[in-house]
Amino acid sequence: MSTYSTAILDSFKARFTTTPRLFFSPGRINLIGEHVDYNDGYVMPAAIDKGIWFALAANNSDQINMYSHDLQEEYSVSRFDIKPHKGWQNYLLGVINQVVEKKLPLSGFDCVFGGNLMVGAGLSSSAAVECGLIYGLNSIFHLTLSTLDMALLAQKAEHTYPGVKCGIMDQYASLFGKLDKVILLNCRTLEHEYYPLILRDYSLVLINSKVQHSLASGEYNIRRQQCEEGMKIIRSHFSDVTSFQEVTPAQVEQLKDKMDEKVYDRCLFVTQEIERTQRAAQHLQNNELEAFGKLMYETHHGLQHLYEVTCPETDFLVERAKLEETIVGSRQMGGGFGGCTINLIHKNDWAGVVQRITAAYKAHFKIEPEVYEVATSDGTYEAVEG
Ligand code: GLA
């Protein structure tokens, strides 16, 4: 048992008389394939060993009692009165609302949750919360949802309550993750393959800019709309196209004067990123990590100049990484506007390299960044006590 799970169980026992079951739901990294999950592309996430623990028990009533261990706040609501709410409650209520909408057999329950996943770092704490809750409810109320059903339900919860029109990557990775594996997910067919994460002499290191991204601020949804607008124009010229997976960057270039400048840039990025992710998968399979790293740098360049979802702090971290010979790839990860960069660094003195970058960052922005070496994990599971 980790210290977090023990703390969650203790917190539950201090509050409720029911007997809880314990679940862990991981955050995720994404090696490459950014902002293409909602554009029918490929993504390459992995579940990580940081996440959210849930202690859950049915309570034989109509009352749902929730407690955020990290924020030390409680909230109770009747299962017949589920509606949106601000703050952390919304992520849980969004999931419960989906269960109610699907007319699944839900009754009252007690719930304590919390964990060690940094909020706003691009590690998908919201998906970890949503997936942890639906996985736990599926187990205690025998809802008979498949893993894919749960991922789709959690995504719908995010769309409807927090209102972020996210793709499927985060929920999929949180639920389908596997220790020592990355997932190559085709977001069009929702089929995946696992690839072994063999890093040879390299480490994957996250550097948290500590700039908190806010997807709900609307920029994320705007990107999605711009891509939809671009797709309409593409289809009006290439009538057999059904998704971005079939569109090449050259085709987008042909339509440059038919599109608004921003829409053009977004579509160019998406088509390039879909191609890049497929090449990256090949490199990973062939264990060509230096070539893989180059593509990570290219992704950041696109995120910065075409998709425009980076910020001065993450741009700085990536530019600074380029000065270090032993960093073969670096890019901003996740929804954008802050959060972490993911770096592929040669093991030889990686701590010294990271120390130089973080010192430069601190001197420039007066922010002390946090650094973590990535460890993968299995997807959401029931933790056994003892
Ligand atoms: C967020 C969303 C994902 C995905 C990434 C960007 O994490 O939740 O669906 O779009 O941003 O790749």
Short mmCIF file of C-alpha atoms and ligand atoms in Angstrom, two decimals:
data_model
loop_
_atom_site.label_atom_id
_atom_site.label_comp_id
_atom_site.label_asym_id
_atom_site.label_seq_id
_atom_site.Cartn_x
_atom_site.Cartn_y
_atom_site.Cartn_z
CA MET A 1 0.00 0.00 0.00
CA SER A 2 1.33 3.44 -0.82
CA THR A 3 1.15 6.27 1.68
CA TYR A 4 -1.52 7.94 -0.46
CA SER A 5 -3.83 4.96 -0.52
CA THR A 6 -3.45 4.50 3.24
CA ALA A 7 -4.30 8.17 3.76
CA ILE A 8 -7.40 7.84 1.56
CA LEU A 9 -8.59 4.76 3.45
CA ASP A 10 -7.95 6.39 6.83
CA SER A 11 -9.81 9.45 5.72
CA PHE A 12 -12.74 7.27 4.62
CA LYS A 13 -12.82 5.37 7.91
CA ALA A 14 -12.78 8.61 9.89
CA ARG A 15 -15.86 9.80 8.03
CA PHE A 16 -18.06 6.83 7.16
CA THR A 17 -19.17 3.55 8.74
CA THR A 18 -19.47 1.65 5.45
CA THR A 19 -16.69 -0.69 4.25
CA PRO A 20 -14.83 0.73 1.25
CA ARG A 21 -13.15 -0.81 -1.75
CA LEU A 22 -10.05 0.95 -3.03
CA PHE A 23 -9.31 1.90 -6.65
CA PHE A 24 -6.37 3.59 -8.36
CA SER A 25 -6.70 5.56 -11.57
CA PRO A 26 -3.50 6.82 -13.24
CA GLY A 27 -2.62 10.04 -15.01
CA ARG A 28 -0.97 9.81 -18.41
CA ILE A 29 1.88 11.06 -20.50
CA ASN A 30 1.73 11.32 -24.26
CA LEU A 31 4.89 10.61 -26.23
CA ILE A 32 3.62 12.15 -29.44
CA GLY A 33 0.35 12.86 -31.28
CA GLU A 34 -0.93 16.06 -29.70
CA HIS A 35 -4.32 17.61 -30.46
CA VAL A 36 -5.08 14.91 -32.97
CA ASP A 37 -7.26 12.61 -30.87
CA TYR A 38 -10.36 14.71 -31.65
CA ASN A 39 -9.18 14.89 -35.27
CA ASP A 40 -9.19 11.13 -35.90
CA GLY A 41 -5.41 10.83 -35.66
CA TYR A 42 -3.05 8.52 -33.79
CA VAL A 43 -1.77 9.19 -30.27
CA MET A 44 0.88 7.49 -28.17
CA PRO A 45 0.03 7.80 -24.47
CA ALA A 46 1.02 5.70 -21.46
CA ALA A 47 -0.47 5.52 -17.97
CA ILE A 48 1.89 6.70 -15.23
CA ASP A 49 2.46 5.78 -11.61
CA LYS A 50 0.90 9.00 -10.34
CA GLY A 51 -2.85 9.23 -10.08
CA ILE A 52 -5.97 9.36 -7.98
CA TRP A 53 -7.14 6.85 -5.35
CA PHE A 54 -10.80 6.29 -4.63
CA ALA A 55 -12.31 4.63 -1.56
CA LEU A 56 -15.92 3.77 -2.38
CA ALA A 57 -18.81 1.95 -0.72
CA ALA A 58 -22.53 1.64 -1.41
CA ASN A 59 -24.45 3.06 1.56
CA ASN A 60 -28.00 1.71 1.10
CA SER A 61 -29.52 5.17 0.78
CA ASP A 62 -30.23 7.70 -1.96
CA GLN A 63 -27.50 9.99 -0.69
CA ILE A 64 -24.14 10.40 -2.42
CA ASN A 65 -21.43 11.62 -0.04
CA MET A 66 -18.13 12.75 -1.52
CA TYR A 67 -14.98 14.02 0.15
CA SER A 68 -11.91 15.52 -1.51
CA HIS A 69 -9.04 14.42 0.70
CA ASP A 70 -6.60 16.88 -0.89
CA LEU A 71 -8.85 19.93 -0.56
CA GLN A 72 -10.51 18.74 2.65
CA GLU A 73 -13.95 19.58 1.34
CA GLU A 74 -17.10 17.53 1.43
CA TYR A 75 -20.21 17.51 -0.68
CA SER A 76 -23.43 15.52 -0.44
CA VAL A 77 -26.26 15.29 -2.93
CA SER A 78 -29.32 13.12 -3.54
CA ARG A 79 -28.95 10.79 -6.49
CA PHE A 80 -32.21 12.28 -7.80
CA ASP A 81 -30.80 15.79 -7.85
CA ILE A 82 -27.64 15.64 -9.98
CA LYS A 83 -26.77 18.92 -11.70
CA PRO A 84 -23.59 20.82 -12.59
CA HIS A 85 -21.61 22.46 -9.81
CA LYS A 86 -18.41 24.49 -9.83
CA GLY A 87 -15.06 23.07 -8.73
CA TRP A 88 -13.95 19.48 -8.22
CA GLN A 89 -17.53 18.32 -7.67
CA ASN A 90 -18.28 18.84 -11.36
CA TYR A 91 -15.92 16.07 -12.50
CA LEU A 92 -17.63 13.54 -10.24
CA LEU A 93 -21.14 14.83 -10.87
CA GLY A 94 -20.54 14.67 -14.63
CA VAL A 95 -19.80 10.94 -14.30
CA ILE A 96 -22.79 10.31 -12.00
CA ASN A 97 -25.01 12.21 -14.42
CA GLN A 98 -23.93 9.90 -17.25
CA VAL A 99 -24.72 6.84 -15.14
CA VAL A 100 -28.17 8.29 -14.39
CA GLU A 101 -28.76 9.25 -18.05
CA LYS A 102 -27.93 5.71 -19.13
CA LYS A 103 -30.42 4.42 -16.55
CA LEU A 104 -27.78 2.19 -14.97
CA PRO A 105 -28.53 0.76 -11.51
CA LEU A 106 -27.07 3.37 -9.17
CA SER A 107 -27.88 3.94 -5.50
CA GLY A 108 -26.27 6.08 -2.82
CA PHE A 109 -22.57 5.73 -2.00
CA ASP A 110 -19.78 7.13 0.14
CA CYS A 111 -16.60 8.28 -1.58
CA VAL A 112 -13.22 9.69 -0.59
CA PHE A 113 -10.67 10.50 -3.25
CA GLY A 114 -7.28 12.17 -3.63
CA GLY A 115 -3.81 11.58 -4.98
CA ASN A 116 -0.45 12.78 -6.17
CA LEU A 117 -1.24 13.95 -9.67
CA MET A 118 -0.43 17.60 -10.15
CA VAL A 119 -3.52 19.51 -11.34
CA GLY A 120 -2.99 21.64 -14.46
CA ALA A 121 0.31 19.96 -15.37
CA GLY A 122 -1.01 18.33 -18.56
CA LEU A 123 -1.05 14.89 -16.93
CA SER A 124 -4.79 14.57 -17.13
CA SER A 125 -5.92 14.69 -13.56
CA SER A 126 -9.52 15.24 -14.68
CA ALA A 127 -9.60 12.00 -16.70
CA ALA A 128 -8.01 10.13 -13.77
CA VAL A 129 -10.82 11.36 -11.51
CA GLU A 130 -13.55 10.53 -14.02
CA CYS A 131 -12.16 7.11 -14.87
CA GLY A 132 -11.48 6.21 -11.24
CA LEU A 133 -15.06 6.99 -10.28
CA ILE A 134 -16.73 5.16 -13.17
CA TYR A 135 -14.45 2.15 -12.70
CA GLY A 136 -15.29 2.04 -9.00
CA LEU A 137 -19.05 2.47 -9.59
CA ASN A 138 -18.94 -0.19 -12.30
CA SER A 139 -17.42 -2.58 -9.74
CA ILE A 140 -19.55 -1.83 -6.69
CA PHE A 141 -22.90 -1.57 -8.54
CA HIS A 142 -22.19 -4.25 -11.18
CA LEU A 143 -22.93 -1.90 -14.07
CA THR A 144 -21.36 -4.34 -16.59
CA LEU A 145 -19.69 -1.59 -18.59
CA SER A 146 -16.74 -2.64 -20.75
CA THR A 147 -13.46 -0.74 -20.50
CA LEU A 148 -14.25 1.10 -23.71
CA ASP A 149 -17.77 1.94 -22.47
CA MET A 150 -16.18 3.47 -19.38
CA ALA A 151 -13.71 5.53 -21.42
CA LEU A 152 -16.51 6.88 -23.61
CA LEU A 153 -18.74 7.58 -20.61
CA ALA A 154 -15.93 9.47 -18.84
CA GLN A 155 -15.27 11.50 -22.01
CA LYS A 156 -18.97 12.37 -22.29
CA ALA A 157 -18.93 13.43 -18.64
CA GLU A 158 -16.09 15.87 -19.43
CA HIS A 159 -17.98 17.23 -22.44
CA THR A 160 -21.21 17.79 -20.60
CA TYR A 161 -20.25 19.02 -17.10
CA PRO A 162 -16.82 20.75 -17.20
CA GLY A 163 -17.66 21.52 -20.84
CA VAL A 164 -14.29 20.66 -22.40
CA LYS A 165 -14.87 18.97 -25.76
CA CYS A 166 -11.85 16.73 -25.25
CA GLY A 167 -10.82 13.79 -27.41
CA ILE A 168 -10.64 10.23 -26.09
CA MET A 169 -6.89 9.97 -25.41
CA ASP A 170 -6.82 10.76 -21.69
CA GLN A 171 -9.69 8.53 -20.61
CA TYR A 172 -8.47 5.74 -22.89
CA ALA A 173 -4.93 5.90 -21.52
CA SER A 174 -6.07 6.03 -17.92
CA LEU A 175 -8.21 2.91 -18.35
CA PHE A 176 -6.22 0.87 -20.90
CA GLY A 177 -2.67 1.68 -19.70
CA LYS A 178 -0.18 -1.16 -19.13
CA LEU A 179 3.00 -1.27 -17.10
CA ASP A 180 6.09 -0.71 -19.31
CA LYS A 181 3.98 -0.16 -22.41
CA VAL A 182 2.87 2.77 -24.51
CA ILE A 183 -0.42 2.64 -26.37
CA LEU A 184 -0.62 3.41 -30.05
CA LEU A 185 -4.27 4.40 -30.35
CA ASN A 186 -6.05 4.94 -33.61
CA CYS A 187 -8.60 7.53 -32.53
CA ARG A 188 -10.73 6.89 -35.54
CA THR A 189 -11.34 3.18 -34.99
CA LEU A 190 -10.61 3.21 -31.23
CA GLU A 191 -8.32 0.23 -31.74
CA HIS A 192 -4.95 0.12 -30.07
CA GLU A 193 -1.66 -1.73 -29.96
CA TYR A 194 0.75 -1.85 -27.05
CA TYR A 195 4.41 -1.10 -27.72
CA PRO A 196 7.11 -1.95 -25.20
CA LEU A 197 8.67 1.23 -23.85
CA ILE A 198 12.32 0.34 -24.26
CA LEU A 199 14.39 3.44 -23.62
CA ARG A 200 17.90 1.95 -23.81
CA ASP A 201 20.26 4.61 -22.43
CA TYR A 202 17.56 7.24 -22.26
CA SER A 203 15.10 8.48 -19.67
CA LEU A 204 11.78 10.20 -20.13
CA VAL A 205 11.72 13.22 -17.90
CA LEU A 206 8.88 15.67 -17.27
CA ILE A 207 9.66 19.27 -16.43
CA ASN A 208 6.66 21.07 -14.98
CA SER A 209 6.65 24.73 -16.01
CA LYS A 210 4.18 25.29 -13.14
CA VAL A 211 2.13 27.41 -15.48
CA GLN A 212 -1.35 26.02 -14.96
CA HIS A 213 -3.17 25.47 -18.16
CA SER A 214 -6.86 26.11 -18.27
CA LEU A 215 -8.49 24.12 -21.04
CA ALA A 216 -11.91 25.25 -19.94
CA SER A 217 -10.88 28.80 -20.78
CA GLY A 218 -12.23 28.02 -24.21
CA GLU A 219 -9.08 27.94 -26.35
CA TYR A 220 -9.26 24.16 -26.54
CA ASN A 221 -12.84 24.20 -27.78
CA ILE A 222 -11.93 26.96 -30.27
CA ARG A 223 -9.16 24.75 -31.75
CA ARG A 224 -11.66 21.97 -32.16
CA GLN A 225 -14.12 24.27 -33.95
CA GLN A 226 -11.39 25.57 -36.26
CA CYS A 227 -10.49 22.02 -37.25
CA GLU A 228 -14.14 21.19 -37.91
CA GLU A 229 -14.41 24.28 -40.09
CA GLY A 230 -11.25 23.24 -41.97
CA MET A 231 -12.59 19.72 -42.48
CA LYS A 232 -15.76 21.10 -44.10
CA ILE A 233 -13.63 23.02 -46.61
CA ILE A 234 -11.40 20.01 -47.26
CA ARG A 235 -14.42 17.81 -47.91
CA SER A 236 -15.97 20.32 -50.26
CA HIS A 237 -12.84 19.94 -52.44
CA PHE A 238 -11.92 16.30 -51.83
CA SER A 239 -15.31 14.63 -51.63
CA ASP A 240 -14.05 11.13 -50.81
CA VAL A 241 -12.31 12.31 -47.62
CA THR A 242 -14.06 11.14 -44.44
CA SER A 243 -11.51 12.12 -41.79
CA PHE A 244 -8.18 13.87 -41.21
CA GLN A 245 -6.48 10.48 -41.30
CA GLU A 246 -6.94 10.49 -45.08
CA VAL A 247 -5.72 14.04 -45.66
CA THR A 248 -2.10 14.89 -46.48
CA PRO A 249 -0.36 18.17 -45.63
CA ALA A 250 0.03 18.71 -49.40
CA GLN A 251 -3.76 18.64 -49.83
CA VAL A 252 -4.16 21.24 -47.09
CA GLU A 253 -1.52 23.39 -48.79
CA GLN A 254 -3.53 23.26 -52.00
CA LEU A 255 -6.45 24.85 -50.15
CA LYS A 256 -4.46 27.65 -48.54
CA ASP A 257 -6.33 30.47 -50.25
CA LYS A 258 -9.71 28.86 -49.53
CA MET A 259 -9.23 28.94 -45.76
CA ASP A 260 -8.98 31.53 -43.07
CA GLU A 261 -5.29 31.82 -42.08
CA LYS A 262 -5.77 30.29 -38.62
CA VAL A 263 -7.94 27.45 -39.92
CA TYR A 264 -5.24 26.70 -42.49
CA ASP A 265 -2.49 26.61 -39.84
CA ARG A 266 -4.54 24.32 -37.58
CA CYS A 267 -5.29 21.86 -40.42
CA LEU A 268 -1.70 21.86 -41.60
CA PHE A 269 -0.52 21.03 -38.08
CA VAL A 270 -3.10 18.25 -37.65
CA THR A 271 -2.19 16.51 -40.91
CA GLN A 272 1.55 16.85 -40.20
CA GLU A 273 1.12 15.56 -36.66
CA ILE A 274 -0.87 12.53 -37.82
CA GLU A 275 1.93 11.64 -40.26
CA ARG A 276 4.57 12.33 -37.63
CA THR A 277 2.96 10.03 -35.09
CA GLN A 278 2.93 7.17 -37.58
CA ARG A 279 6.62 7.73 -38.36
CA ALA A 280 7.36 7.99 -34.65
CA ALA A 281 5.66 4.64 -34.01
CA GLN A 282 7.95 3.10 -36.61
CA HIS A 283 11.01 4.60 -34.94
CA LEU A 284 9.93 3.36 -31.54
CA GLN A 285 9.46 -0.14 -32.92
CA ASN A 286 12.91 -0.03 -34.49
CA ASN A 287 14.36 1.41 -31.29
CA GLU A 288 15.56 4.54 -33.14
CA LEU A 289 15.20 6.86 -30.20
CA GLU A 290 17.26 9.73 -31.62
CA ALA A 291 15.01 9.87 -34.69
CA PHE A 292 11.98 9.65 -32.40
CA GLY A 293 13.29 12.60 -30.37
CA LYS A 294 13.68 14.74 -33.49
CA LEU A 295 9.99 14.30 -34.17
CA MET A 296 9.18 15.44 -30.64
CA TYR A 297 11.00 18.71 -31.36
CA GLU A 298 9.06 19.04 -34.62
CA THR A 299 5.78 18.57 -32.76
CA HIS A 300 6.65 21.38 -30.39
CA HIS A 301 7.48 23.64 -33.31
CA GLY A 302 4.04 22.94 -34.79
CA LEU A 303 2.27 23.40 -31.47
CA GLN A 304 4.02 26.74 -31.07
CA HIS A 305 3.71 28.23 -34.54
CA LEU A 306 0.76 26.53 -36.23
CA TYR A 307 -1.55 25.29 -33.48
CA GLU A 308 -0.58 28.13 -31.11
CA VAL A 309 -1.18 26.32 -27.85
CA THR A 310 2.21 26.80 -26.17
CA CYS A 311 3.32 29.61 -23.86
CA PRO A 312 6.61 31.49 -23.31
CA GLU A 313 7.53 29.24 -20.38
CA THR A 314 7.22 25.91 -22.22
CA ASP A 315 8.84 27.43 -25.33
CA PHE A 316 11.76 28.45 -23.14
CA LEU A 317 12.12 24.94 -21.68
CA VAL A 318 12.18 23.39 -25.16
CA GLU A 319 14.61 25.97 -26.59
CA ARG A 320 16.89 25.45 -23.61
CA ALA A 321 16.68 21.67 -24.08
CA LYS A 322 17.95 22.07 -27.65
CA LEU A 323 21.21 23.48 -26.28
CA GLU A 324 21.90 20.21 -24.47
CA GLU A 325 23.42 17.59 -26.74
CA THR A 326 22.11 14.76 -24.59
CA ILE A 327 18.47 15.80 -24.92
CA VAL A 328 17.35 14.24 -28.17
CA GLY A 329 13.72 15.36 -27.97
CA SER A 330 11.57 17.79 -26.02
CA ARG A 331 8.09 19.21 -26.39
CA GLN A 332 5.14 20.57 -24.50
CA MET A 333 2.72 17.80 -23.56
CA GLY A 334 -1.06 17.72 -23.22
CA GLY A 335 -3.74 20.30 -23.84
CA GLY A 336 -1.35 23.22 -23.79
CA PHE A 337 -0.81 26.75 -22.49
CA GLY A 338 1.56 25.46 -19.82
CA GLY A 339 1.96 22.22 -17.93
CA CYS A 340 4.91 19.91 -18.49
CA THR A 341 7.45 19.39 -21.22
CA ILE A 342 8.36 15.78 -21.93
CA ASN A 343 12.06 15.22 -22.59
CA LEU A 344 14.00 12.28 -23.94
CA ILE A 345 17.38 12.56 -22.22
CA HIS A 346 20.48 10.39 -22.32
CA LYS A 347 20.99 8.78 -18.90
CA ASN A 348 24.57 9.97 -18.84
CA ASP A 349 24.36 12.90 -16.38
CA TRP A 350 20.66 13.57 -16.97
CA ALA A 351 20.36 15.04 -13.50
CA GLY A 352 23.10 17.59 -14.29
CA VAL A 353 21.46 18.50 -17.58
CA VAL A 354 18.09 18.98 -15.94
CA GLN A 355 19.69 21.01 -13.17
CA ARG A 356 21.10 23.46 -15.75
CA ILE A 357 17.75 23.84 -17.51
CA THR A 358 15.76 24.33 -14.35
CA ALA A 359 18.29 26.87 -13.03
CA ALA A 360 18.04 28.85 -16.28
CA TYR A 361 14.23 28.66 -16.10
CA LYS A 362 14.19 29.84 -12.52
CA ALA A 363 16.53 32.73 -13.29
CA HIS A 364 14.31 33.81 -16.19
CA PHE A 365 10.78 33.32 -14.84
CA LYS A 366 11.35 33.27 -11.07
CA ILE A 367 9.48 29.96 -10.96
CA GLU A 368 11.01 26.79 -9.54
CA PRO A 369 10.03 24.01 -11.97
CA GLU A 370 9.40 20.47 -10.79
CA VAL A 371 11.08 17.47 -12.40
CA TYR A 372 9.93 13.82 -12.51
CA GLU A 373 11.35 10.78 -14.21
CA VAL A 374 8.43 8.96 -15.78
CA ALA A 375 7.41 5.50 -14.59
CA THR A 376 4.53 3.74 -16.35
CA SER A 377 1.64 1.93 -14.69
CA ASP A 378 -1.31 -0.33 -15.38
CA GLY A 379 -4.62 1.33 -16.21
CA THR A 380 -7.32 1.91 -13.58
CA TYR A 381 -7.54 -1.04 -11.19
CA GLU A 382 -8.82 -2.17 -7.83
CA ALA A 383 -6.02 -2.01 -5.29
CA VAL A 384 -5.83 -4.85 -2.84
CA GLU A 385 -5.40 -3.91 0.80
CA GLY A 386 -2.56 -5.41 2.76
C1 GLA B 1 -6.20 17.26 -23.49
C2 GLA B 1 -7.45 16.51 -23.96
C3 GLA B 1 -7.06 15.35 -24.88
C4 GLA B 1 -6.12 15.78 -25.99
C5 GLA B 1 -4.96 16.62 -25.44
C6 GLA B 1 -4.12 17.23 -26.54
O1 GLA B 1 -5.42 16.47 -22.67
O2 GLA B 1 -8.18 16.03 -22.88
O3 GLA B 1 -8.23 14.75 -25.41
O4 GLA B 1 -6.82 16.47 -26.99
O5 GLA B 1 -5.43 17.68 -24.62
O6 GLA B 1 -3.49 16.23 -27.27
#
